[in-house]
XYZ file of C-alpha atoms in Angstrom:
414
model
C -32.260 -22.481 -15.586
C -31.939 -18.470 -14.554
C -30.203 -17.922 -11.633
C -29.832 -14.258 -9.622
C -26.529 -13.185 -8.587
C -27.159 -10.467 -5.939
C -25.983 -7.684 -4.291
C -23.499 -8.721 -1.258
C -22.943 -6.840 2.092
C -19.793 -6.129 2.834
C -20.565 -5.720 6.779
C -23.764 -5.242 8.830
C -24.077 -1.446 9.068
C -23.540 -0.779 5.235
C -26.775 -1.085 3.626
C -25.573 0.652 0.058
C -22.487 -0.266 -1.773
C -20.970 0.641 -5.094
C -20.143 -1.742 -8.314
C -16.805 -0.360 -8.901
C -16.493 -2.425 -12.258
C -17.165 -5.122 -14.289
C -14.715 -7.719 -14.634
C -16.923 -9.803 -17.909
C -19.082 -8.106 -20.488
C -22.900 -8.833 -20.514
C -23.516 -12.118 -22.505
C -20.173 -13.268 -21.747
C -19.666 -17.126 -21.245
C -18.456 -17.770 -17.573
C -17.262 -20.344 -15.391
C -18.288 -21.622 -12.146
C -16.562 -19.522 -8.975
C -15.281 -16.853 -11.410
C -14.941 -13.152 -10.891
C -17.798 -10.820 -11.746
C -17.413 -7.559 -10.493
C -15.580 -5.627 -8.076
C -17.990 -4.085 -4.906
C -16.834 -1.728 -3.101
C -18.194 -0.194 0.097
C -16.585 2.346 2.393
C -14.975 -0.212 4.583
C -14.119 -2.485 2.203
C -13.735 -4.305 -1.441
C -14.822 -7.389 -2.271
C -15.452 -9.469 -5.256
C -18.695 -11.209 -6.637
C -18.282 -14.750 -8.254
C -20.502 -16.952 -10.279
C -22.088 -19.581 -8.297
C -22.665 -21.551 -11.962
C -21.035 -21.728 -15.233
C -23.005 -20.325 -17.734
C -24.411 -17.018 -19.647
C -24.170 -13.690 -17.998
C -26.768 -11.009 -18.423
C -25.156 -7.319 -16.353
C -28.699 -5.769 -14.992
C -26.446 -3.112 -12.550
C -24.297 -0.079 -14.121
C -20.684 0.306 -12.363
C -19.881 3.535 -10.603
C -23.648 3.424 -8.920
C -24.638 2.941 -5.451
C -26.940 -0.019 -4.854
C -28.758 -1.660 -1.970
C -26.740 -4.444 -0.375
C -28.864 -7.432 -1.851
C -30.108 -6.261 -5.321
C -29.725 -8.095 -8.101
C -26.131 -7.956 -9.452
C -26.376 -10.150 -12.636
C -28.313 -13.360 -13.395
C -27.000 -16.975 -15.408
C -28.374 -18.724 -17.712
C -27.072 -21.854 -17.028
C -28.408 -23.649 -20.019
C -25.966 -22.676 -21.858
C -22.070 -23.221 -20.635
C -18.564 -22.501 -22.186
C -16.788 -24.908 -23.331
C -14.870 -27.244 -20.884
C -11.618 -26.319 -20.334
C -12.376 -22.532 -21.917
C -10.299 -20.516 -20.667
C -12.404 -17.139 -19.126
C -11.168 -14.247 -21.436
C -11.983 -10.694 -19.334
C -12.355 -7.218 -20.959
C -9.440 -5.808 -20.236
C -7.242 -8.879 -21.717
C -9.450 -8.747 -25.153
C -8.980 -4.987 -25.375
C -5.674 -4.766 -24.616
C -4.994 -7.646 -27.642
C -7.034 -4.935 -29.568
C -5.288 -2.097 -29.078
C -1.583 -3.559 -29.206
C -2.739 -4.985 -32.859
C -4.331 -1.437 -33.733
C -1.033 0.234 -32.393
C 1.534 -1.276 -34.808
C 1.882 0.129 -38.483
C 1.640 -2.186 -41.250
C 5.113 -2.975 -43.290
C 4.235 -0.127 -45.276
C 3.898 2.607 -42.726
C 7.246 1.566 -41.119
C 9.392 1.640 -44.914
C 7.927 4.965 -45.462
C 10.634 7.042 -42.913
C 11.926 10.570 -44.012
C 15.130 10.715 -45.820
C 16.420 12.983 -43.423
C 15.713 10.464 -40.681
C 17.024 7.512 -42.132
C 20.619 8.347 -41.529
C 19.581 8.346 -37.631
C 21.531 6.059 -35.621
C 19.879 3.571 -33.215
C 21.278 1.309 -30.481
C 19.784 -2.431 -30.693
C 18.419 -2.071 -27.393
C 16.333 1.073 -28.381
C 15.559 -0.654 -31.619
C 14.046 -3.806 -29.450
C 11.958 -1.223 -27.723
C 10.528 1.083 -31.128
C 9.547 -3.106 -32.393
C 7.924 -3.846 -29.043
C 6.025 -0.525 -29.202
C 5.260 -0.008 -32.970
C 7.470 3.392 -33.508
C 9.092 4.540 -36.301
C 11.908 6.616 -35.968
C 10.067 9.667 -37.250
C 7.673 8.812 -33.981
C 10.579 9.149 -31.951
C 11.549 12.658 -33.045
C 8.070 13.795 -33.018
C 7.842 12.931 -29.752
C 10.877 14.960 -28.333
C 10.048 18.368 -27.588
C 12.801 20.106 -25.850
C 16.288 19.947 -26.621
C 18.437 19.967 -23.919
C 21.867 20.008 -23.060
C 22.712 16.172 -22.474
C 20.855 15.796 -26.338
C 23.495 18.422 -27.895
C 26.671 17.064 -25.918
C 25.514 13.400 -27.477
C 25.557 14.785 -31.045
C 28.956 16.815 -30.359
C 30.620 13.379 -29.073
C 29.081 11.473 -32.008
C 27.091 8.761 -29.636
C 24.019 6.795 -30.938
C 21.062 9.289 -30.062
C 17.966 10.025 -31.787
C 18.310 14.630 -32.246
C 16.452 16.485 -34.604
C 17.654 20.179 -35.092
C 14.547 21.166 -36.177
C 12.371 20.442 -33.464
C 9.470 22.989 -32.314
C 8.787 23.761 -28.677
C 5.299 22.882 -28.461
C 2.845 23.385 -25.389
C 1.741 20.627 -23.894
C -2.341 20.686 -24.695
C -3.842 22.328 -21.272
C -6.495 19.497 -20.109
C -8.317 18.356 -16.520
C -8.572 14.948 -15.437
C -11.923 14.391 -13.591
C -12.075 11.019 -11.753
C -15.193 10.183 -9.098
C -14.162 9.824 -5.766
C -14.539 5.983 -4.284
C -16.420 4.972 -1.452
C -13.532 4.042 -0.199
C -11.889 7.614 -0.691
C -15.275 9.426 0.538
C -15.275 7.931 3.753
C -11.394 8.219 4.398
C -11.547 11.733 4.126
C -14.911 12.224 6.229
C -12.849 10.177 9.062
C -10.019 12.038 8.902
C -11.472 14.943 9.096
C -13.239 13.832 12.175
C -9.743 13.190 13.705
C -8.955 16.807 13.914
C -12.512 18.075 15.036
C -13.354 15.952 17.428
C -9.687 14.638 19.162
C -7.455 17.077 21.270
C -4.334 15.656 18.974
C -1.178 15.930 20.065
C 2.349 14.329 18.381
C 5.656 13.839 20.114
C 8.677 12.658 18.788
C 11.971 10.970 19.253
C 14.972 9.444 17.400
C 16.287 5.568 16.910
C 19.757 4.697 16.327
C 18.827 1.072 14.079
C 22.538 0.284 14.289
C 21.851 -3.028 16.449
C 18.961 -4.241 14.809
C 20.482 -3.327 10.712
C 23.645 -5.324 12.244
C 21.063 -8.348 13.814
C 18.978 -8.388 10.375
C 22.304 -8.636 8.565
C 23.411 -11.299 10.553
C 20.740 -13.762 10.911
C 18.537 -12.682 8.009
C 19.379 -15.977 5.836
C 18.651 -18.074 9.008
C 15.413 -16.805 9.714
C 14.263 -17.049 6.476
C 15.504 -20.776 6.013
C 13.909 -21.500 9.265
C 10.253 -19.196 9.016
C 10.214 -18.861 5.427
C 9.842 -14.766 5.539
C 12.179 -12.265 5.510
C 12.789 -10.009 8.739
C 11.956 -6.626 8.049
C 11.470 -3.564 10.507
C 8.190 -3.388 10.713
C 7.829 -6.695 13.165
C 10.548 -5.076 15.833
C 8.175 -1.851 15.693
C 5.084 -3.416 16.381
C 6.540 -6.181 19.137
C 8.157 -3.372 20.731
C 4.974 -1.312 20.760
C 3.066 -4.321 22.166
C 5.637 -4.610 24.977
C 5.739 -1.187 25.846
C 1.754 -1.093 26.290
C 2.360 -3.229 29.841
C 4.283 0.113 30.874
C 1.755 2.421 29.533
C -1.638 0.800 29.160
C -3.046 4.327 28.468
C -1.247 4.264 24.702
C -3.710 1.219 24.331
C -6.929 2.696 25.947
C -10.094 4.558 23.974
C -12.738 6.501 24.950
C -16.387 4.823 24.788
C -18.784 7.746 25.856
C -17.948 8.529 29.298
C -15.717 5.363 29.677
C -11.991 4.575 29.070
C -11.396 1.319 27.724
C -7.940 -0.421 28.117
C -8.040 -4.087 26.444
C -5.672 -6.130 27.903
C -4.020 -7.525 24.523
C -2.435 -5.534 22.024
C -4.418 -5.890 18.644
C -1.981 -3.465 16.183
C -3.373 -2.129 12.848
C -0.901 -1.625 9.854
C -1.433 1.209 7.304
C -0.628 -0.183 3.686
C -1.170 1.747 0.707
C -3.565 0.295 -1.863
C -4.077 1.122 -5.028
C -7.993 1.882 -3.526
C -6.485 4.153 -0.576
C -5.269 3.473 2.464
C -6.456 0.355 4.273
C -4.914 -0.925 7.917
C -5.217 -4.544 8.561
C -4.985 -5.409 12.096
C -2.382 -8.022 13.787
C -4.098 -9.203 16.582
C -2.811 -10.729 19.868
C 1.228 -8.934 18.976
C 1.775 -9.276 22.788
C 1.770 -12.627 22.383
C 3.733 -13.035 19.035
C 7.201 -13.729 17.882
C 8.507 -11.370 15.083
C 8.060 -14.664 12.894
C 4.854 -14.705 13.294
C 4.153 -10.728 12.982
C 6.206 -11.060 9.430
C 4.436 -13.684 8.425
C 0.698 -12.195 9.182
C 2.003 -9.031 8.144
C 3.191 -10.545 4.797
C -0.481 -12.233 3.838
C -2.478 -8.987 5.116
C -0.453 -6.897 3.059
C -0.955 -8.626 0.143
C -4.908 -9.410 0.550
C -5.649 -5.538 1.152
C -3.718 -4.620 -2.097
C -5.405 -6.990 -4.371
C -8.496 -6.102 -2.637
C -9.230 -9.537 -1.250
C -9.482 -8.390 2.423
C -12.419 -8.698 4.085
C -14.210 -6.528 6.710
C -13.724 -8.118 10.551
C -9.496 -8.453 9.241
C -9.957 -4.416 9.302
C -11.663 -3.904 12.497
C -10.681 -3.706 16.195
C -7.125 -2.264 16.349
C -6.188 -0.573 19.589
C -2.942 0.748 18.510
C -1.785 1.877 14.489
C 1.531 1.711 13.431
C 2.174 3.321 9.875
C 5.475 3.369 8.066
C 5.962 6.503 6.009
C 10.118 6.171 5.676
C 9.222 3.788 2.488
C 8.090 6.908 0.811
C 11.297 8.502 2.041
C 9.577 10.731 4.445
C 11.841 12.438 7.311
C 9.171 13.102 9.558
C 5.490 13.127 10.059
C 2.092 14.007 12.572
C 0.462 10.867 11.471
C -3.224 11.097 11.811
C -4.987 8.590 14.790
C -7.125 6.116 13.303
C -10.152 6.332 15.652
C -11.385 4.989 17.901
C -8.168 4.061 18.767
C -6.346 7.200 21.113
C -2.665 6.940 19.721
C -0.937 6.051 16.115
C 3.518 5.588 15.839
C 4.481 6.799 12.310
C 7.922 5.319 11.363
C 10.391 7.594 8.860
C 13.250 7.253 6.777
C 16.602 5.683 8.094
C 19.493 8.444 7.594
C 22.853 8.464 8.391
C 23.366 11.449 10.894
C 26.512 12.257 13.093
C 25.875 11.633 16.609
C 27.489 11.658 19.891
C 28.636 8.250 21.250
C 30.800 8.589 24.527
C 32.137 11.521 23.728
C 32.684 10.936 20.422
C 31.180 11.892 16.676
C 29.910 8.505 15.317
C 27.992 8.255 12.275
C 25.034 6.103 12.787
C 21.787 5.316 11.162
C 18.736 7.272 12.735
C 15.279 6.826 12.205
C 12.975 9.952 13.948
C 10.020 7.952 15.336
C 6.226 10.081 16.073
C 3.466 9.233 18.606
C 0.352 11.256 18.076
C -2.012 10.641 20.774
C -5.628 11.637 22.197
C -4.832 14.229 24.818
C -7.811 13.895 26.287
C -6.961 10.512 27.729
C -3.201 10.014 27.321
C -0.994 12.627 29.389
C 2.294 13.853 28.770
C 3.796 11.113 30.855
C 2.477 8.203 29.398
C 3.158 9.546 25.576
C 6.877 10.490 25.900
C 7.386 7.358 28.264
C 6.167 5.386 25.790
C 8.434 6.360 23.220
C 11.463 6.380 25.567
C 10.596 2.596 25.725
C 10.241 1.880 22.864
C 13.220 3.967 21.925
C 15.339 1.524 24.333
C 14.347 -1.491 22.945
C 14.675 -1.346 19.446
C 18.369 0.032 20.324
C 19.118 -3.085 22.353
C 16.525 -5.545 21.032
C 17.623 -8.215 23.385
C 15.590 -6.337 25.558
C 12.407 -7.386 24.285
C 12.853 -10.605 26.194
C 12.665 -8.696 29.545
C 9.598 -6.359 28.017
C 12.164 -3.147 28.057
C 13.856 -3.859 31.961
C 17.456 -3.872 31.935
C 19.259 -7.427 32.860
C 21.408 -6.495 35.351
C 18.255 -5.133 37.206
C 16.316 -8.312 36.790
C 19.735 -10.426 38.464
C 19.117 -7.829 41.130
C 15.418 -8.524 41.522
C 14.779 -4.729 41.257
């Protein structure tokens, strides 16, 4: 029996997607629920899989835009692998190929340069010319500059691998071409967008982190024996953010034609770096959440988007983006807002910096904080007194359980 695999749609607007590769070869034996091909849209990535074991025949080239339900592949189902076969992929039988091409015969590796064989070589670096097929005389030829750390190793007689007579070549002069994604096409038409059609503005502000670094360091063993996830940043960020929304609902607002519309739950998208481009999950509902529970969403969105396993509506219908470029090491930022949401934080780099604490130099871990924001709808006010907020409870987290108030004001009922 012949059955059609087809074409599916990754959402209901996209009506064209691409087959970004093949994960079997055509007339490969395949099992029941496994892999196929990568599709990928310009929203999302997902995966076909084989709704019967049996023998694939590929009627779709990858890297070529097809209608949403084509036919993908069919299966002849007469005619199934072995049981308990294990499914072999391309790229595991051609990288058993080209490891076993790679290494020299026995002959190849006796026939070193007398010259070379009086070169010295540290087991560890031996272990690693084995693992890797190299010769010694593929070592040399592969070094071609000289500098001063190789010459004071030969003057202090350590174990390196010099060659005195080494040439200077130029490295050959060559352009990598590589087609942009769908993915990649349609993040750089929307960010584009950002700057033509927003009235973008950024402000900015500092963090000292010393409270909450002392709080993770503290009770980090404890919450992870108790919620099974670590406690990272991230969670105080976006629970902070949520909180600070009841202050300034404006942060959380968008514009819908002539309309403003202010939800009245805080759904937060995350940017995370794929190896596909940027993708932002959204944690939805934060208001409501415990930093647990943000970790532990955050955690399994995080690692669906970068293998690619995410799916469409987990993507959609943030009000508010929080992005984190400090893991990159970056001191400070504009982030870009992720429409049609009016307002994105971008957090940056934790550096020690002297400050002034009562009247004194302290040095204390500071992390400059950004809020770019649709002018059009969020004033001045709103932006920097959302960030002053925010600012005061991530210095004194306990004040996340009044939603930024100060204690002493709630005993006085003010």
């Amino acid at each position: 029996m012949i059955i059609e695999i087809k074409v599916p749609s990754p959402g209901e607007s996209i009506t064209e997607v691409e087959i970004a590769s093949w994960l079997v070869r055509d007339g490969d034996l395949v099992t029941k629920d496994q892999e196929l091909a990568e599709i990928e849209s310009d929203k999302a990535t997902l995966t076909i899989a084989a709704e019967q074991a049996g023998k694939i025949k590929i009627l779709l080239e990858p890297e070529v835009l097809v209608e949403v339900g084509a036919i993908a592949c069919t299966i002849d189902t007469s005619i199934v692998p072995e049981e308990g076969a294990e499914p072999v992929t391309p790229k595991a039988e051609e990288k058993v190929k080209t490891t076993e091409e790679s290494k020299p015969d026995a002959k190849e590796k006796a026939s070193v340069p007398d010259e070379l064989s009086k070169v010295k070589v540290s087991p560890v670096a031996q272990n690693i010319m084995e693992e890797e097929g190299w010769t010694v005389e593929d070592v040399v030829k592969g070094l071609h500059r000289i500098s001063k750390k190789e010459l004071e190793a030969v003057k202090n007689n350590v174990n390196s691998v010099v060659s005195s007579g080494l040439e200077n070549e130029p490295k050959e002069r060559a352009l990598d071409r590589n087609k942009m994604s769908s993915l990649r096409k349609k993040l750089a038409q929307r960010l584009v967008a950002v700057k033509q059609e927003t009235a973008m503005l950024t402000t900015f502000n500092e963090v000292d982190m010393t409270n909450i670094m002392a709080l993770r360091k503290k009770y980090q063993s404890l919450f992870v024996e108790k919620h099974g996830v670590k406690l990272g940043f991230m969670s105080f960020f976006i629970k902070a953010s949520a909180l600070a929304m009841a202050k300034h609902p404006m942060v959380n607002s968008m514009i819908d034609g002539d309309e403003i519309v202010t939800p009245n739950y805080v759904d937060v998208s995350v940017a995370v770096q794929t190896p596909k481009g940027l993708m932002v999950p959204v944690i939805r509902n934060t208001e409501s959440m415990s930093l647990a529970q943000i970790e532990d969403t955050l955690k399994q969105l995080a690692v669906k988007a970068r293998a690619g396993k995410i799916s469409l509506d987990e993507m959609t219908g943030g009000s508010f983006t929080v992005t984190n470029g400090g893991v990159f090491g970056s001191m400070l930022s504009t982030p870009l807002i992720n429409p049609p949401q009016s307002a994105i934080l971008g957090m940056h780099n934790i550096v020690e910096r002297p400050m002034a604490v009562n009247g004194k130099v302290e040095i204390r871990p500071i992390m400059y904080t950004a809020l770019s924001y649709d002018h059009r709808i969020i004033d001045g006010k709103d932006s920097v007194g959302f960030l002053v907020t925010l600012k005061k409870m991530l210095e004194n987290p306990e004040l996340m359980l009044t939603g930024g108030d100060e204690l002493e004001k709630l005993v006085l009922d003010l």
